[in-house]
PDB file of C-alpha atoms in Angstrom:
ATOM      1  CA  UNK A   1      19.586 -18.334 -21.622  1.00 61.00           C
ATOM      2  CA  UNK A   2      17.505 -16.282 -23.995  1.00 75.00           C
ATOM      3  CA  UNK A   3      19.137 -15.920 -27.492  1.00 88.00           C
ATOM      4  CA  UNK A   4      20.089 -12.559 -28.629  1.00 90.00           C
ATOM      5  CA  UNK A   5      18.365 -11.804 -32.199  1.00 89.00           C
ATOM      6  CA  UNK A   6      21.130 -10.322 -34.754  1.00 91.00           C
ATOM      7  CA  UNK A   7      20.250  -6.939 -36.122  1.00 92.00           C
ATOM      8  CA  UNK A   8      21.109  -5.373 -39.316  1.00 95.00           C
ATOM      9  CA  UNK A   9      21.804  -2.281 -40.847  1.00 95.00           C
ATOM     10  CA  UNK A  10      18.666  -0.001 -39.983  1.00 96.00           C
ATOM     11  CA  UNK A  11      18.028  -1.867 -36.764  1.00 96.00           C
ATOM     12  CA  UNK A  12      21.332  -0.804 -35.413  1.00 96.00           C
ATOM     13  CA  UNK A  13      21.233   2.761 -36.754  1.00 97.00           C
ATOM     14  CA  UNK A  14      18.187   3.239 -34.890  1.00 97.00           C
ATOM     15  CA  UNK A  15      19.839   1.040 -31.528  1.00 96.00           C
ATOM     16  CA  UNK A  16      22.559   4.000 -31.771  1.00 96.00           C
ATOM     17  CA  UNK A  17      20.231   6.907 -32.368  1.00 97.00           C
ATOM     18  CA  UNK A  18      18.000   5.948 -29.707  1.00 97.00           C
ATOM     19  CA  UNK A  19      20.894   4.894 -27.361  1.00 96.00           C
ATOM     20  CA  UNK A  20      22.611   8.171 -27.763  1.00 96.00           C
ATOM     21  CA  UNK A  21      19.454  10.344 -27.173  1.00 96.00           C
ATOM     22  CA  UNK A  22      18.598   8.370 -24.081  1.00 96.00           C
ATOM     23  CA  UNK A  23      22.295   9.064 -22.536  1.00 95.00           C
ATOM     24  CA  UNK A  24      21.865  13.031 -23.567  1.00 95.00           C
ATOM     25  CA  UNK A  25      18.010  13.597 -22.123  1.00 95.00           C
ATOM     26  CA  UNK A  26      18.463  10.879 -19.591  1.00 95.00           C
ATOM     27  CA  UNK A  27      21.707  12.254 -17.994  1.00 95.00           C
ATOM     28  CA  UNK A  28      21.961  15.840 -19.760  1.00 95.00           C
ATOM     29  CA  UNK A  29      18.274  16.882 -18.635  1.00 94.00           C
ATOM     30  CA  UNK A  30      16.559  14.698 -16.114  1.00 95.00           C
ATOM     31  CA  UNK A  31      18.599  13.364 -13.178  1.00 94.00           C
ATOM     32  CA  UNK A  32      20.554  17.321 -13.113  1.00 95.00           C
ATOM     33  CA  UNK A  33      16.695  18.660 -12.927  1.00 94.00           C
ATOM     34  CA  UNK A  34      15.216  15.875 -10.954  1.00 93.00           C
ATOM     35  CA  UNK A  35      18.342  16.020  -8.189  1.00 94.00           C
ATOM     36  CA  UNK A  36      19.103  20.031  -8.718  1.00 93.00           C
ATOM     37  CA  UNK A  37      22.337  19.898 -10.292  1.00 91.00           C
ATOM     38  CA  UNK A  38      24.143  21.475 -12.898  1.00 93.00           C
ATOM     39  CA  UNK A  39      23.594  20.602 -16.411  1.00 90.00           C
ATOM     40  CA  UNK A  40      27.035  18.433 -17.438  1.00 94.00           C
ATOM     41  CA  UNK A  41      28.056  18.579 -21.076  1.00 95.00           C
ATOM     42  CA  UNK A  42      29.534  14.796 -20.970  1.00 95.00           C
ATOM     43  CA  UNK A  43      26.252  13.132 -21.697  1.00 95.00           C
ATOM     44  CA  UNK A  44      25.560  15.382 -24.844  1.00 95.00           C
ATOM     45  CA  UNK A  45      29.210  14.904 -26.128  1.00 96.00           C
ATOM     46  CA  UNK A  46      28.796  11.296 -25.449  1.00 96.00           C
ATOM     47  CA  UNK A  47      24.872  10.696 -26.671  1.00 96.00           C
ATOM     48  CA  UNK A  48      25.932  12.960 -29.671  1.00 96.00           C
ATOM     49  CA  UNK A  49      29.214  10.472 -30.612  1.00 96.00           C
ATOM     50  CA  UNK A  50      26.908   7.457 -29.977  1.00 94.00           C
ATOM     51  CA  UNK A  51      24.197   8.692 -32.569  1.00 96.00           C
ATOM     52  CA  UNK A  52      26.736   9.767 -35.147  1.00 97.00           C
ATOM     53  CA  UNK A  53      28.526   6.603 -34.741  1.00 96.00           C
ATOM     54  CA  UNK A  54      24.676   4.708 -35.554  1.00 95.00           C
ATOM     55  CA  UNK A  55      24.437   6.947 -38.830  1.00 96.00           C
ATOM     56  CA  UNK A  56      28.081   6.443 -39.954  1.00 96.00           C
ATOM     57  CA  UNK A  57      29.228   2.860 -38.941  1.00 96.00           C
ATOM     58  CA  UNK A  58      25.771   0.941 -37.581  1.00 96.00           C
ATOM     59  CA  UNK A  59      27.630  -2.378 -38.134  1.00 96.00           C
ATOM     60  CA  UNK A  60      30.024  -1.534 -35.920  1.00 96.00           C
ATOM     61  CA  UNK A  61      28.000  -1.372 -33.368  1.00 95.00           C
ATOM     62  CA  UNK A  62      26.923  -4.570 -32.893  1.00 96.00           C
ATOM     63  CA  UNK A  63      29.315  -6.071 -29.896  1.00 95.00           C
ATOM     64  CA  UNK A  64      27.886  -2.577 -28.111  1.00 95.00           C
ATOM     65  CA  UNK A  65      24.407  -4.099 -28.731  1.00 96.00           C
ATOM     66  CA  UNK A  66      25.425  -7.764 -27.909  1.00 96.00           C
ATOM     67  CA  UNK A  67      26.715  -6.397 -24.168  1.00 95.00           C
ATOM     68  CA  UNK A  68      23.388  -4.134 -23.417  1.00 95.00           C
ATOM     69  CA  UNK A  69      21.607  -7.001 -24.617  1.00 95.00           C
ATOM     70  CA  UNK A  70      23.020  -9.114 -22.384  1.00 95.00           C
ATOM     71  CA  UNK A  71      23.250  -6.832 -19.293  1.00 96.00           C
ATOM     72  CA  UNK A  72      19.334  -6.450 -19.894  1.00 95.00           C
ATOM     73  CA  UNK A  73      19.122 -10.111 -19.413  1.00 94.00           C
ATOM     74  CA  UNK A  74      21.120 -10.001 -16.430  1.00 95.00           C
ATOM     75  CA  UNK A  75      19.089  -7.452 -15.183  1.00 96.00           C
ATOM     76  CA  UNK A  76      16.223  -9.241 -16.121  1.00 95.00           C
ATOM     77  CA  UNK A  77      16.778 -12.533 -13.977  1.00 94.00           C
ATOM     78  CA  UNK A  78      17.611 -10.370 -10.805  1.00 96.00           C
ATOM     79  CA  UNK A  79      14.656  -8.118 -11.001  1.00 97.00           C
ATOM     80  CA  UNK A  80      11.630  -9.951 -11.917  1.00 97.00           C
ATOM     81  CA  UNK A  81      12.127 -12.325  -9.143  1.00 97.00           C
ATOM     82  CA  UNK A  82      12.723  -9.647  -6.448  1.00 98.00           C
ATOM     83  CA  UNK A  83       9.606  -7.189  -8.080  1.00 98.00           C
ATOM     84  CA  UNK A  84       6.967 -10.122  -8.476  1.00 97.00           C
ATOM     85  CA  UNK A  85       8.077 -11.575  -4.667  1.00 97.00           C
ATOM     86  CA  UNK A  86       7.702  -8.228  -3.676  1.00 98.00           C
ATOM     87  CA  UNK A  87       3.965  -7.684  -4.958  1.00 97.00           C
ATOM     88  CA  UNK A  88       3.911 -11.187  -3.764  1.00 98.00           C
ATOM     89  CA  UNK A  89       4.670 -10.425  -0.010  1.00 97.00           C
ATOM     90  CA  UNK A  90       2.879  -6.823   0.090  1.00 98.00           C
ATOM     91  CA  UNK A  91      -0.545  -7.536  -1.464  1.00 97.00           C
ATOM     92  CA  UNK A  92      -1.256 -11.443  -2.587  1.00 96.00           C
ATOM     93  CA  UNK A  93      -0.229 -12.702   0.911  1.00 97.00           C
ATOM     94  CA  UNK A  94      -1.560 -10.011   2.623  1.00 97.00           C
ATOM     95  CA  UNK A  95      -5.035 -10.375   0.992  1.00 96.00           C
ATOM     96  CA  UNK A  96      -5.181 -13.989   0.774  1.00 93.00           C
ATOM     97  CA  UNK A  97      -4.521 -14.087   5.105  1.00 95.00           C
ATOM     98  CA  UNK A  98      -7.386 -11.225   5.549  1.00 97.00           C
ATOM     99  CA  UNK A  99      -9.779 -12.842   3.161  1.00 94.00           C
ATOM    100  CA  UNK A 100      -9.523 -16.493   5.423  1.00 91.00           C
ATOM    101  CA  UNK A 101      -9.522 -14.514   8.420  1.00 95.00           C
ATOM    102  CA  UNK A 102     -12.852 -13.395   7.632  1.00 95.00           C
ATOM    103  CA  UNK A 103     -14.003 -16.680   5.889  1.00 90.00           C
ATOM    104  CA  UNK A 104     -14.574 -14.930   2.352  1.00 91.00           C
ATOM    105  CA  UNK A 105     -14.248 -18.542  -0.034  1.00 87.00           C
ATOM    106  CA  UNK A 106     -15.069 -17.257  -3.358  1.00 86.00           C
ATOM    107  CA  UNK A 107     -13.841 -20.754  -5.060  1.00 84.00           C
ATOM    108  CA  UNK A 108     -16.175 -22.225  -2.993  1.00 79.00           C
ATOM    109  CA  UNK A 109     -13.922 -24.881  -2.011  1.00 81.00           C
ATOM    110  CA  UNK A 110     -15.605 -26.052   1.171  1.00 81.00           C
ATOM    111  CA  UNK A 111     -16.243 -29.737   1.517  1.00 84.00           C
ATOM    112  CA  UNK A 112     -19.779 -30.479   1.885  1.00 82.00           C
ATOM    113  CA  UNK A 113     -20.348 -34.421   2.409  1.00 85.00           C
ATOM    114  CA  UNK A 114     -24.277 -33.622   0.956  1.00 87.00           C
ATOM    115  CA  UNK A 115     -23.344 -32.685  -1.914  1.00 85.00           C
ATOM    116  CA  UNK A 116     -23.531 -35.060  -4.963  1.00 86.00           C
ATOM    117  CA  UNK A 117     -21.705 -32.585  -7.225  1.00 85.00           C
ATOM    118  CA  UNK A 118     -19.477 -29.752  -6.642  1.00 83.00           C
ATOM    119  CA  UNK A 119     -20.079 -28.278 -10.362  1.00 86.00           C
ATOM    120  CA  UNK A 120     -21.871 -24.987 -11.243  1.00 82.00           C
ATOM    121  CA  UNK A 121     -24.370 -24.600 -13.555  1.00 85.00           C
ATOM    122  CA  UNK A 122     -23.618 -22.081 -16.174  1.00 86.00           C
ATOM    123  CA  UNK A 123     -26.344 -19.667 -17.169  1.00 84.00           C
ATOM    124  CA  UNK A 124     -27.181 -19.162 -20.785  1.00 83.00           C
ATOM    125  CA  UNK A 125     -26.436 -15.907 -22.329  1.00 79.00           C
ATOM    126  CA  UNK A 126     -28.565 -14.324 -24.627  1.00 78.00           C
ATOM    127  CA  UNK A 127     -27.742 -13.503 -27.949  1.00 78.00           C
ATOM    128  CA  UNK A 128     -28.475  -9.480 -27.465  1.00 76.00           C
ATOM    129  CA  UNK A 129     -25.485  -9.602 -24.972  1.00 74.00           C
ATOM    130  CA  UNK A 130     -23.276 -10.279 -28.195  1.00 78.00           C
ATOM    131  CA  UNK A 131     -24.530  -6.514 -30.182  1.00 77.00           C
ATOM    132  CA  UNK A 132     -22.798  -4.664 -26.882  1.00 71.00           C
ATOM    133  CA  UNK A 133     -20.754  -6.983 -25.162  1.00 69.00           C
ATOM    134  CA  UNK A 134     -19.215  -4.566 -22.873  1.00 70.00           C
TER     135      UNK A 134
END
């Protein structure tokens, strides 16, 4: 399991000043806009108590930081598998069947018993490609 880095002082002042402005736009502005509801007062109270608790007490807040750490991690093992199988299954797999359906090699990899060597010759580049190289 990944190791959680300890934070000091400043690093946790900003954790709760951050956290606590997330929670107020995040669930003060956005989702009540984004899903037409009324605009709740909770997640300004609690946003507002989060970033005053980073500016008066920041070491206090480090078993907060420890648990979102963690649930980040948690979050992290379930959701990069499911997202990269997921791009996987819709567009690797998907490509890969279409592009031997239609024969398109672009490793090359067919066997050819003439051949004495399967390597490519590289082509020299010239030294003016260097001034602009893209």
């Amino acid at each position: 399991m990944l190791e959680i880095k300890q934070l000091g002082r400043n690093e946790l002042r900003n954790f709760g000043i951050v956290t606590g402005t997330i929670l107020g736009v995040l669930f003060g502005l956005f989702f009540p806009w984004a899903f037409d509801l009324a605009v709740p007062i909770w997640p300004w109270v609690l946003g507002g108590l989060f970033a005053a608790w980073g500016l008066i007490a920041p070491m206090t807040l480090t078993p907060t930081y420890r648990g979102w750490m963690r649930f980040g991690i948690l979050l992290n093992h379930i959701t990069t598998p499911l997202v990269l199988g997921f791009v996987f299954f819709t567009m690797i797999a998907p490509l890969g069947f279409v592009m031997r359906r239609f024969g398109w090699d672009p490793m090359a990899r067919k066997i050819n018993d003439r051949s004495v060597s399967y390597r490519v010759p590289s082509s020299k580049v010239g030294k003016d490609r260097f001034e602009r190289p893209f």
